[in-house]
Every structure is written in C-alpha cells, then in structure tokens.
PDB file of C-alpha atoms in Angstrom:
ATOM      1  CA  UNK M   1       3.589  16.248   4.934  1.00  0.00           C
ATOM      2  CA  UNK M   2       2.547  13.301   7.075  1.00  0.00           C
ATOM      3  CA  UNK M   3       4.566  10.086   7.227  1.00  0.00           C
ATOM      4  CA  UNK M   4       2.325   7.016   7.077  1.00  0.00           C
ATOM      5  CA  UNK M   5       3.121   3.970   9.207  1.00  0.00           C
ATOM      6  CA  UNK M   6       1.744   0.459   9.655  1.00  0.00           C
ATOM      7  CA  UNK M   7      -0.213   1.705  12.640  1.00  0.00           C
ATOM      8  CA  UNK M   8      -1.888   4.323  10.451  1.00  0.00           C
ATOM      9  CA  UNK M   9      -2.786   1.668   7.892  1.00  0.00           C
ATOM     10  CA  UNK M  10      -4.297  -0.721  10.431  1.00  0.00           C
ATOM     11  CA  UNK M  11      -6.222   1.883  12.400  1.00  0.00           C
ATOM     12  CA  UNK M  12      -7.532   3.595   9.269  1.00  0.00           C
ATOM     13  CA  UNK M  13      -8.708   0.187   8.066  1.00  0.00           C
ATOM     14  CA  UNK M  14     -10.629  -0.287  11.313  1.00  0.00           C
ATOM     15  CA  UNK M  15     -12.044   3.230  10.982  1.00  0.00           C
ATOM     16  CA  UNK M  16     -13.242   2.583   7.428  1.00  0.00           C
ATOM     17  CA  UNK M  17     -14.698  -0.780   8.391  1.00  0.00           C
ATOM     18  CA  UNK M  18     -16.607   0.898  11.218  1.00  0.00           C
ATOM     19  CA  UNK M  19     -17.996   3.513   8.835  1.00  0.00           C
ATOM     20  CA  UNK M  20     -18.822   0.990   6.080  1.00  0.00           C
ATOM     21  CA  UNK M  21     -19.537  -2.346   7.813  1.00  0.00           C
ATOM     22  CA  UNK M  22     -21.023  -3.968   4.695  1.00  0.00           C
ATOM     23  CA  UNK M  23     -18.051  -5.234   2.653  1.00  0.00           C
ATOM     24  CA  UNK M  24     -20.287  -5.412  -0.442  1.00  0.00           C
ATOM     25  CA  UNK M  25     -20.051  -1.613  -0.460  1.00  0.00           C
ATOM     26  CA  UNK M  26     -16.239  -1.580  -0.526  1.00  0.00           C
ATOM     27  CA  UNK M  27     -16.086  -0.329  -4.103  1.00  0.00           C
ATOM     28  CA  UNK M  28     -16.063   3.038  -5.830  1.00  0.00           C
ATOM     29  CA  UNK M  29     -19.558   2.691  -7.314  1.00  0.00           C
ATOM     30  CA  UNK M  30     -21.188   2.209  -3.915  1.00  0.00           C
ATOM     31  CA  UNK M  31     -19.209   5.026  -2.292  1.00  0.00           C
ATOM     32  CA  UNK M  32     -19.246   7.634  -5.077  1.00  0.00           C
ATOM     33  CA  UNK M  33     -22.004   9.690  -3.428  1.00  0.00           C
ATOM     34  CA  UNK M  34     -20.229   9.776  -0.060  1.00  0.00           C
ATOM     35  CA  UNK M  35     -16.964  11.656  -0.536  1.00  0.00           C
ATOM     36  CA  UNK M  36     -15.520  11.120   2.980  1.00  0.00           C
ATOM     37  CA  UNK M  37     -15.924   7.366   2.671  1.00  0.00           C
ATOM     38  CA  UNK M  38     -14.764   7.246  -0.944  1.00  0.00           C
ATOM     39  CA  UNK M  39     -11.540   9.088  -0.151  1.00  0.00           C
ATOM     40  CA  UNK M  40     -10.859   6.804   2.803  1.00  0.00           C
ATOM     41  CA  UNK M  41     -11.398   3.795   0.532  1.00  0.00           C
ATOM     42  CA  UNK M  42      -8.969   5.143  -2.072  1.00  0.00           C
ATOM     43  CA  UNK M  43      -6.409   5.998   0.595  1.00  0.00           C
ATOM     44  CA  UNK M  44      -6.491   2.478   1.988  1.00  0.00           C
ATOM     45  CA  UNK M  45      -5.991   0.874  -1.405  1.00  0.00           C
ATOM     46  CA  UNK M  46      -3.062   3.213  -2.068  1.00  0.00           C
ATOM     47  CA  UNK M  47      -1.467   2.322   1.259  1.00  0.00           C
ATOM     48  CA  UNK M  48      -1.940  -1.392   0.627  1.00  0.00           C
ATOM     49  CA  UNK M  49      -0.080  -1.029  -2.667  1.00  0.00           C
ATOM     50  CA  UNK M  50       2.739   0.933  -1.040  1.00  0.00           C
ATOM     51  CA  UNK M  51       3.233  -1.630   1.735  1.00  0.00           C
ATOM     52  CA  UNK M  52       3.083  -4.475  -0.838  1.00  0.00           C
ATOM     53  CA  UNK M  53      -0.008  -6.015   0.738  1.00  0.00           C
ATOM     54  CA  UNK M  54      -2.032  -6.499  -2.446  1.00  0.00           C
ATOM     55  CA  UNK M  55      -2.648  -9.847  -4.097  1.00  0.00           C
ATOM     56  CA  UNK M  56      -0.604 -11.087  -7.027  1.00  0.00           C
ATOM     57  CA  UNK M  57      -2.387 -11.745 -10.318  1.00  0.00           C
ATOM     58  CA  UNK M  58      -1.990 -15.449  -9.634  1.00  0.00           C
ATOM     59  CA  UNK M  59      -3.763 -15.091  -6.295  1.00  0.00           C
ATOM     60  CA  UNK M  60      -6.604 -13.136  -7.879  1.00  0.00           C
ATOM     61  CA  UNK M  61      -7.061 -15.557 -10.751  1.00  0.00           C
ATOM     62  CA  UNK M  62      -7.001 -18.623  -8.536  1.00  0.00           C
ATOM     63  CA  UNK M  63     -10.120 -17.308  -6.801  1.00  0.00           C
ATOM     64  CA  UNK M  64     -11.997 -16.506  -9.991  1.00  0.00           C
ATOM     65  CA  UNK M  65     -11.620 -19.507 -12.264  1.00  0.00           C
ATOM     66  CA  UNK M  66     -14.430 -21.661 -13.619  1.00  0.00           C
ATOM     67  CA  UNK M  67     -13.075 -25.182 -13.261  1.00  0.00           C
ATOM     68  CA  UNK M  68     -15.214 -26.772 -15.950  1.00  0.00           C
ATOM     69  CA  UNK M  69     -13.992 -24.567 -18.775  1.00  0.00           C
ATOM     70  CA  UNK M  70     -10.832 -23.271 -17.076  1.00  0.00           C
ATOM     71  CA  UNK M  71     -12.007 -19.833 -18.068  1.00  0.00           C
ATOM     72  CA  UNK M  72     -10.893 -16.789 -16.119  1.00  0.00           C
ATOM     73  CA  UNK M  73     -13.718 -14.810 -14.594  1.00  0.00           C
ATOM     74  CA  UNK M  74     -13.340 -11.077 -14.995  1.00  0.00           C
ATOM     75  CA  UNK M  75     -12.911  -9.470 -11.598  1.00  0.00           C
ATOM     76  CA  UNK M  76     -15.928  -7.306 -10.836  1.00  0.00           C
ATOM     77  CA  UNK M  77     -15.589  -3.858  -9.347  1.00  0.00           C
ATOM     78  CA  UNK M  78     -16.845  -5.221  -6.050  1.00  0.00           C
ATOM     79  CA  UNK M  79     -13.779  -7.436  -5.675  1.00  0.00           C
ATOM     80  CA  UNK M  80     -11.167  -4.968  -6.899  1.00  0.00           C
ATOM     81  CA  UNK M  81     -10.476  -3.589  -3.447  1.00  0.00           C
ATOM     82  CA  UNK M  82      -7.662  -5.220  -1.507  1.00  0.00           C
ATOM     83  CA  UNK M  83      -9.026  -4.563   1.978  1.00  0.00           C
ATOM     84  CA  UNK M  84     -10.668  -7.943   2.519  1.00  0.00           C
ATOM     85  CA  UNK M  85      -7.623  -9.927   1.276  1.00  0.00           C
ATOM     86  CA  UNK M  86      -5.444  -7.799   3.578  1.00  0.00           C
ATOM     87  CA  UNK M  87      -7.632  -8.553   6.589  1.00  0.00           C
ATOM     88  CA  UNK M  88      -7.547 -12.278   5.698  1.00  0.00           C
ATOM     89  CA  UNK M  89      -3.752 -12.207   5.412  1.00  0.00           C
ATOM     90  CA  UNK M  90      -3.421 -13.221   1.755  1.00  0.00           C
ATOM     91  CA  UNK M  91      -0.200 -11.176   1.518  1.00  0.00           C
ATOM     92  CA  UNK M  92       1.534 -13.651   3.847  1.00  0.00           C
ATOM     93  CA  UNK M  93       1.524 -16.276   1.088  1.00  0.00           C
ATOM     94  CA  UNK M  94       3.818 -14.016  -0.966  1.00  0.00           C
ATOM     95  CA  UNK M  95       6.467 -14.014   1.757  1.00  0.00           C
ATOM     96  CA  UNK M  96       8.920 -16.371   3.416  1.00  0.00           C
ATOM     97  CA  UNK M  97       8.496 -17.472   7.024  1.00  0.00           C
ATOM     98  CA  UNK M  98      12.125 -16.443   7.609  1.00  0.00           C
ATOM     99  CA  UNK M  99      10.891 -12.842   7.614  1.00  0.00           C
ATOM    100  CA  UNK M 100       9.144 -13.539  10.923  1.00  0.00           C
ATOM    101  CA  UNK M 101      11.674 -15.031  13.385  1.00  0.00           C
ATOM    102  CA  UNK M 102      10.054 -13.539  16.495  1.00  0.00           C
ATOM    103  CA  UNK M 103       6.555 -14.593  15.475  1.00  0.00           C
ATOM    104  CA  UNK M 104       7.835 -18.088  14.658  1.00  0.00           C
ATOM    105  CA  UNK M 105       9.433 -18.331  18.098  1.00  0.00           C
ATOM    106  CA  UNK M 106       6.170 -17.244  19.715  1.00  0.00           C
ATOM    107  CA  UNK M 107       4.158 -19.804  17.737  1.00  0.00           C
ATOM    108  CA  UNK M 108       6.573 -22.630  18.514  1.00  0.00           C
ATOM    109  CA  UNK M 109       6.067 -22.114  22.251  1.00  0.00           C
ATOM    110  CA  UNK M 110       2.760 -23.917  21.788  1.00  0.00           C
ATOM    111  CA  UNK M 111       4.391 -27.148  20.638  1.00  0.00           C
ATOM    112  CA  UNK M 112       2.874 -30.129  22.427  1.00  0.00           C
ATOM    113  CA  UNK M 113       4.302 -33.038  20.438  1.00  0.00           C
ATOM    114  CA  UNK M 114       7.513 -33.822  18.590  1.00  0.00           C
ATOM    115  CA  UNK M 115       5.439 -34.014  15.432  1.00  0.00           C
ATOM    116  CA  UNK M 116       4.447 -30.362  15.802  1.00  0.00           C
ATOM    117  CA  UNK M 117       6.544 -28.706  13.127  1.00  0.00           C
ATOM    118  CA  UNK M 118       6.361 -25.049  12.208  1.00  0.00           C
ATOM    119  CA  UNK M 119       5.184 -24.266   8.665  1.00  0.00           C
ATOM    120  CA  UNK M 120       4.688 -21.053   6.744  1.00  0.00           C
ATOM    121  CA  UNK M 121       0.924 -21.484   6.933  1.00  0.00           C
ATOM    122  CA  UNK M 122       1.174 -21.151  10.727  1.00  0.00           C
ATOM    123  CA  UNK M 123       1.976 -17.467  10.255  1.00  0.00           C
ATOM    124  CA  UNK M 124      -1.180 -17.125   8.175  1.00  0.00           C
ATOM    125  CA  UNK M 125      -3.446 -18.877  10.690  1.00  0.00           C
ATOM    126  CA  UNK M 126      -1.866 -16.923  13.565  1.00  0.00           C
ATOM    127  CA  UNK M 127      -2.480 -13.590  11.817  1.00  0.00           C
ATOM    128  CA  UNK M 128      -5.933 -14.543  10.539  1.00  0.00           C
ATOM    129  CA  UNK M 129      -7.229 -15.480  13.995  1.00  0.00           C
ATOM    130  CA  UNK M 130      -5.667 -12.469  15.714  1.00  0.00           C
ATOM    131  CA  UNK M 131      -7.127 -10.119  13.103  1.00  0.00           C
ATOM    132  CA  UNK M 132     -10.629 -11.575  13.498  1.00  0.00           C
ATOM    133  CA  UNK M 133     -10.332 -11.110  17.255  1.00  0.00           C
ATOM    134  CA  UNK M 134      -8.971  -7.569  16.838  1.00  0.00           C
ATOM    135  CA  UNK M 135     -11.893  -6.616  14.588  1.00  0.00           C
ATOM    136  CA  UNK M 136     -14.343  -7.793  17.239  1.00  0.00           C
ATOM    137  CA  UNK M 137     -12.458  -5.828  19.895  1.00  0.00           C
ATOM    138  CA  UNK M 138     -12.580  -2.746  17.663  1.00  0.00           C
ATOM    139  CA  UNK M 139     -16.375  -2.919  17.726  1.00  0.00           C
ATOM    140  CA  UNK M 140     -16.260  -2.846  21.522  1.00  0.00           C
ATOM    141  CA  UNK M 141     -13.765   0.017  21.573  1.00  0.00           C
ATOM    142  CA  UNK M 142     -16.047   2.053  19.289  1.00  0.00           C
ATOM    143  CA  UNK M 143     -19.152   1.359  21.382  1.00  0.00           C
ATOM    144  CA  UNK M 144     -19.421   4.974  22.585  1.00  0.00           C
ATOM    145  CA  UNK M 145     -18.136   6.627  19.420  1.00  0.00           C
ATOM    146  CA  UNK M 146     -21.564   7.592  18.086  1.00  0.00           C
ATOM    147  CA  UNK M 147     -22.689   9.286  21.290  1.00  0.00           C
ATOM    148  CA  UNK M 148     -22.737  13.085  20.985  1.00  0.00           C
ATOM    149  CA  UNK M 149     -24.716  13.906  24.116  1.00  0.00           C
ATOM    150  CA  UNK M 150     -25.943  11.751  26.992  1.00  0.00           C
ATOM    151  CA  UNK M 151     -29.633  12.411  27.634  1.00  0.00           C
ATOM    152  CA  UNK M 152     -29.864  11.166  31.209  1.00  0.00           C
ATOM    153  CA  UNK M 153     -27.806  10.643  34.335  1.00  0.00           C
ATOM    154  CA  UNK M 154     -27.975   6.876  33.943  1.00  0.00           C
ATOM    155  CA  UNK M 155     -26.768   7.102  30.347  1.00  0.00           C
ATOM    156  CA  UNK M 156     -23.875   9.378  31.351  1.00  0.00           C
ATOM    157  CA  UNK M 157     -22.902   6.961  34.095  1.00  0.00           C
ATOM    158  CA  UNK M 158     -22.921   4.016  31.678  1.00  0.00           C
ATOM    159  CA  UNK M 159     -20.798   5.930  29.176  1.00  0.00           C
ATOM    160  CA  UNK M 160     -18.303   6.842  31.893  1.00  0.00           C
ATOM    161  CA  UNK M 161     -18.013   3.229  33.040  1.00  0.00           C
ATOM    162  CA  UNK M 162     -17.678   1.712  29.560  1.00  0.00           C
ATOM    163  CA  UNK M 163     -15.154   4.379  28.529  1.00  0.00           C
ATOM    164  CA  UNK M 164     -13.016   3.567  31.563  1.00  0.00           C
ATOM    165  CA  UNK M 165     -13.139  -0.152  30.760  1.00  0.00           C
ATOM    166  CA  UNK M 166     -12.322   0.504  27.119  1.00  0.00           C
ATOM    167  CA  UNK M 167      -9.273   2.545  28.102  1.00  0.00           C
ATOM    168  CA  UNK M 168      -7.954  -0.450  30.039  1.00  0.00           C
ATOM    169  CA  UNK M 169      -8.823  -2.799  27.182  1.00  0.00           C
ATOM    170  CA  UNK M 170      -7.018  -0.630  24.651  1.00  0.00           C
ATOM    171  CA  UNK M 171      -3.822  -0.742  26.695  1.00  0.00           C
ATOM    172  CA  UNK M 172      -3.940  -4.555  26.615  1.00  0.00           C
ATOM    173  CA  UNK M 173      -4.879  -4.860  22.956  1.00  0.00           C
ATOM    174  CA  UNK M 174      -1.804  -2.826  22.000  1.00  0.00           C
ATOM    175  CA  UNK M 175       0.207  -6.041  22.490  1.00  0.00           C
ATOM    176  CA  UNK M 176      -1.841  -7.719  19.773  1.00  0.00           C
ATOM    177  CA  UNK M 177      -1.450  -4.683  17.539  1.00  0.00           C
ATOM    178  CA  UNK M 178       2.338  -4.872  17.836  1.00  0.00           C
ATOM    179  CA  UNK M 179       2.263  -8.477  16.584  1.00  0.00           C
ATOM    180  CA  UNK M 180      -0.022  -7.515  13.708  1.00  0.00           C
ATOM    181  CA  UNK M 181       2.303  -4.623  12.800  1.00  0.00           C
ATOM    182  CA  UNK M 182       5.257  -7.012  12.713  1.00  0.00           C
ATOM    183  CA  UNK M 183       3.497  -9.459  10.400  1.00  0.00           C
ATOM    184  CA  UNK M 184       2.109  -6.751   8.119  1.00  0.00           C
ATOM    185  CA  UNK M 185       5.373  -4.848   7.835  1.00  0.00           C
ATOM    186  CA  UNK M 186       8.415  -6.871   8.974  1.00  0.00           C
ATOM    187  CA  UNK M 187      10.778  -4.339   7.367  1.00  0.00           C
ATOM    188  CA  UNK M 188       9.180  -1.475   9.317  1.00  0.00           C
ATOM    189  CA  UNK M 189       8.679   0.626   6.186  1.00  0.00           C
ATOM    190  CA  UNK M 190       7.151   4.106   6.297  1.00  0.00           C
ATOM    191  CA  UNK M 191       6.001   6.363   3.456  1.00  0.00           C
ATOM    192  CA  UNK M 192       5.886  10.125   3.146  1.00  0.00           C
ATOM    193  CA  UNK M 193       2.591  11.407   1.829  1.00  0.00           C
ATOM    194  CA  UNK M 194       4.322  13.045  -1.147  1.00  0.00           C
ATOM    195  CA  UNK M 195       5.658   9.629  -2.253  1.00  0.00           C
ATOM    196  CA  UNK M 196       2.221   8.068  -1.792  1.00  0.00           C
ATOM    197  CA  UNK M 197       0.649  10.760  -3.975  1.00  0.00           C
ATOM    198  CA  UNK M 198       3.263  10.541  -6.730  1.00  0.00           C
ATOM    199  CA  UNK M 199       3.721   6.777  -6.890  1.00  0.00           C
ATOM    200  CA  UNK M 200       0.620   5.120  -5.461  1.00  0.00           C
ATOM    201  CA  UNK M 201      -2.323   7.351  -6.378  1.00  0.00           C
ATOM    202  CA  UNK M 202      -2.966   8.548  -2.823  1.00  0.00           C
ATOM    203  CA  UNK M 203      -5.830  11.115  -2.898  1.00  0.00           C
ATOM    204  CA  UNK M 204      -4.636  14.710  -2.526  1.00  0.00           C
ATOM    205  CA  UNK M 205      -7.892  16.017  -1.051  1.00  0.00           C
ATOM    206  CA  UNK M 206      -7.958  17.546   2.432  1.00  0.00           C
ATOM    207  CA  UNK M 207      -9.987  14.897   4.236  1.00  0.00           C
ATOM    208  CA  UNK M 208     -10.359  16.951   7.438  1.00  0.00           C
ATOM    209  CA  UNK M 209     -11.950  19.804   5.478  1.00  0.00           C
ATOM    210  CA  UNK M 210     -14.217  17.383   3.610  1.00  0.00           C
ATOM    211  CA  UNK M 211     -15.308  15.788   6.884  1.00  0.00           C
ATOM    212  CA  UNK M 212     -16.218  19.249   8.228  1.00  0.00           C
ATOM    213  CA  UNK M 213     -18.205  20.076   5.091  1.00  0.00           C
ATOM    214  CA  UNK M 214     -20.109  16.792   5.387  1.00  0.00           C
ATOM    215  CA  UNK M 215     -20.622  16.896   9.153  1.00  0.00           C
TER     216      UNK M 215
END
C-alpha cells in the first residue's frame, strides 16, 4: 500500500482546490453526487487528522461565538472541513516556534532594526503569505491541464510555449514547497495507507477506477 507524505497532502489539496474552486462546496452535501470529488474531500480530511493539522475545539469555538449572549454557534456542515484552516495555517497556533529553527533563521535574516524581534506569529504570517502565493502559482501551473486536443497550429504553439515556461516555474517553486513541507510537518511524519484506513477513516475506494468510470 502507498505511503502518504506531506508532499502528497499539499499537492492533493491543490488538486482538489482546482477541481472544486468554490470553497462553499467543500462539504459532503455539496459533493455527494460527484464521487471522485467526494472521495478526494474525505481523503484530505483524513490526512489532515493524521498529520495533526486540524483545529482544536477551542479554535473552532472561538470563531463561532455570539458575543452578546456568549452562546456557542453550532458548526454547520459547510465549516466542518479542515481544508481552509489548513491553508490559512491555523495549525501553527497549536505549536511552538522552537519546532521551526531553520524557518526562524530564515525569517530573522530580514531584521532591519534592533526592535525587530522574532515571535511565534511570524511563522504564521510567513506560511500564510507563501501559501497564498503558492495557490496563485498553482493556477498558472494548471493553465494547460484542461486541454485535451489543440485545434489549430497557433493553439499548439501557445501550449508548447506555456508548458515550457511552466516547467521552469515548477523547478523554482519547489523551493517554496520545501519550506511549506517543513512548516506543515516539522517531524517529517509519513503514514501507510493501511494505518490511515484503520485509524483516520481514509476512504478504501479505488479512486483511479472511479475516475475512469466517471471520465
């Protein structure tokens, strides 16, 4: 069985986001009639649990409290997924900055004044901005992904040129990915698929076969 890594998690998140760009649809009700997307959604939430990237109850409740009556708001199905909080970097608030010595050193290179002191929130802002940039880059990298057949010579030429540029861009963006991997998973954990199925509710379905049936 496959061993799942941080790279798998991040790239599968980008894949899902590309397939379902509207985050309001990141819930089981919206995806129940599209099995390939539903399984991908369930897989991601299982992986986020395994890598300890989900929000604590305190984090969830702090976002859904009515201040006037101090009454907890029941989390709707739309907000149950942990993909958006993962992309924001909410998991960083559960950790200590000491887990990120190399990232801290990189951030501190930008010190301009003696008063510039490193804080844990700097890891969050560093990750948050890089992730937003990486999502935008992913859109560019997927620019030709929906093209099955080029209808004209000019179109084929444009595809060839943009594909060549994207290959160069991907090589450069790998440096950003390595920093994201380090922040997401400083302990470099991996999980066998059998463990994910038994302990984290990872879907057992053969996604490749389902994709073929729904092609």
